PDB file of C-alpha atoms in Angstrom:
ATOM      1  CA  MET A 630     123.410 107.790 111.801  1.00  0.00           C
ATOM      2  CA  GLU A 631     121.458 105.107 112.020  1.00  0.00           C
ATOM      3  CA  THR A 632     117.174 105.570 112.236  1.00  0.00           C
ATOM      4  CA  ILE A 633     114.615 103.346 112.704  1.00  0.00           C
ATOM      5  CA  ILE A 634     112.168 104.190 109.625  1.00  0.00           C
ATOM      6  CA  GLU A 635     108.759 104.383 111.304  1.00  0.00           C
ATOM      7  CA  TYR A 636     106.623 103.768 107.964  1.00  0.00           C
ATOM      8  CA  TYR A 637     107.399 105.588 104.552  1.00  0.00           C
ATOM      9  CA  ILE A 638     105.509 106.136 101.246  1.00  0.00           C
ATOM     10  CA  LEU A 639     106.186 105.161  97.910  1.00  0.00           C
ATOM     11  CA  ASP A 640     105.834 107.339  95.140  1.00  0.00           C
ATOM     12  CA  TRP A 641     106.383 106.373  90.622  1.00  0.00           C
ATOM     13  CA  ASN A 642     105.638 109.107  88.033  1.00  0.00           C
ATOM     14  CA  THR A 643     104.539 107.365  85.148  1.00  0.00           C
ATOM     15  CA  THR A 644     105.337 110.414  82.813  1.00  0.00           C
ATOM     16  CA  SER A 645     108.778 110.945  83.789  1.00  0.00           C
ATOM     17  CA  SER A 646     109.626 106.696  84.738  1.00  0.00           C
ATOM     18  CA  ARG A 647     111.505 108.406  88.404  1.00  0.00           C
ATOM     19  CA  GLY A 648     110.416 107.642  91.796  1.00  0.00           C
ATOM     20  CA  LYS A 649     110.425 109.349  95.097  1.00  0.00           C
ATOM     21  CA  ILE A 650     109.996 107.452  98.447  1.00  0.00           C
ATOM     22  CA  VAL A 651     109.424 109.747 101.430  1.00  0.00           C
ATOM     23  CA  LEU A 652     110.777 107.924 104.519  1.00  0.00           C
ATOM     24  CA  LYS A 653     109.330 108.780 108.426  1.00  0.00           C
ATOM     25  CA  LEU A 654     112.094 108.279 110.972  1.00  0.00           C
ATOM     26  CA  GLU A 655     112.121 107.422 114.595  1.00  0.00           C
ATOM     27  CA  ASP A 656     113.361 110.576 115.535  1.00  0.00           C
ATOM     28  CA  GLY A 657     110.438 112.578 114.426  1.00  0.00           C
ATOM     29  CA  GLU A 658     112.563 113.537 110.988  1.00  0.00           C
ATOM     30  CA  ALA A 659     111.594 112.970 107.073  1.00  0.00           C
ATOM     31  CA  GLU A 660     114.065 111.841 104.801  1.00  0.00           C
ATOM     32  CA  VAL A 661     113.750 111.903 100.958  1.00  0.00           C
ATOM     33  CA  LEU A 662     114.706 109.877  98.170  1.00  0.00           C
ATOM     34  CA  GLU A 663     114.474 111.447  94.765  1.00  0.00           C
ATOM     35  CA  ASN A 664     114.833 111.356  91.253  1.00  0.00           C
ATOM     36  CA  LEU A 665     115.067 107.361  92.079  1.00  0.00           C
ATOM     37  CA  SER A 666     115.299 105.355  88.812  1.00  0.00           C
ATOM     38  CA  PHE A 667     113.487 101.738  88.701  1.00  0.00           C
ATOM     39  CA  ASN A 668     115.681  99.763  89.745  1.00  0.00           C
ATOM     40  CA  ALA A 669     116.614 101.970  92.534  1.00  0.00           C
ATOM     41  CA  PHE A 670     113.380 102.603  93.092  1.00  0.00           C
ATOM     42  CA  THR A 671     112.127  98.998  93.394  1.00  0.00           C
ATOM     43  CA  ALA A 672     115.346  97.469  94.992  1.00  0.00           C
ATOM     44  CA  ILE A 673     114.786  99.861  98.381  1.00  0.00           C
ATOM     45  CA  ALA A 674     110.959  99.298  98.047  1.00  0.00           C
ATOM     46  CA  LEU A 675     112.159  95.570  98.522  1.00  0.00           C
ATOM     47  CA  VAL A 676     113.805  96.284 101.674  1.00  0.00           C
ATOM     48  CA  LEU A 677     111.151  98.289 102.549  1.00  0.00           C
ATOM     49  CA  ALA A 678     108.714  95.529 102.211  1.00  0.00           C
ATOM     50  CA  HIS A 679     110.719  93.175 104.753  1.00  0.00           C
ATOM     51  CA  GLY A 680     110.118  95.477 107.838  1.00  0.00           C
ATOM     52  CA  SER A 681     112.475  96.290 110.402  1.00  0.00           C
ATOM     53  CA  SER A 682     114.250  98.653 108.227  1.00  0.00           C
ATOM     54  CA  LYS A 683     116.659 101.343 109.503  1.00  0.00           C
ATOM     55  CA  PHE A 684     117.854 104.198 107.326  1.00  0.00           C
ATOM     56  CA  ASP A 685     121.610 105.750 107.621  1.00  0.00           C
ATOM     57  CA  SER A 686     122.128 109.350 107.532  1.00  0.00           C
ATOM     58  CA  THR A 687     126.654 109.155 106.758  1.00  0.00           C
ATOM     59  CA  THR A 688     125.757 106.757 103.608  1.00  0.00           C
ATOM     60  CA  HIS A 689     122.096 107.752 102.503  1.00  0.00           C
ATOM     61  CA  SER A 690     121.040 103.969 102.797  1.00  0.00           C
ATOM     62  CA  VAL A 691     118.253 101.789 103.707  1.00  0.00           C
ATOM     63  CA  PHE A 692     118.878  98.168 105.183  1.00  0.00           C
ATOM     64  CA  ASN A 693     116.931  95.755 107.147  1.00  0.00           C
ATOM     65  CA  TYR A 694     118.758  95.167 110.677  1.00  0.00           C
ATOM     66  CA  LYS A 695     116.783  92.310 111.841  1.00  0.00           C
ATOM     67  CA  THR A 696     117.110  88.545 110.529  1.00  0.00           C
ATOM     68  CA  LEU A 697     113.823  86.245 110.397  1.00  0.00           C
TER      69      LEU A 697
END
């Protein structure tokens, strides 16, 4: 199921070099993406930074749903 992401929190741990992203979804739920590598953390953060993002709970993916 695809749900609009209202806001998010980025958390990078400099000791473990692992990241966590907390997504607040439009339906009131929260999704936590944990233990992310630098590459995964950065890629997801770039998608979120562009805005108009959705989370797909079936595939656990984050994507932009509007184009410029």
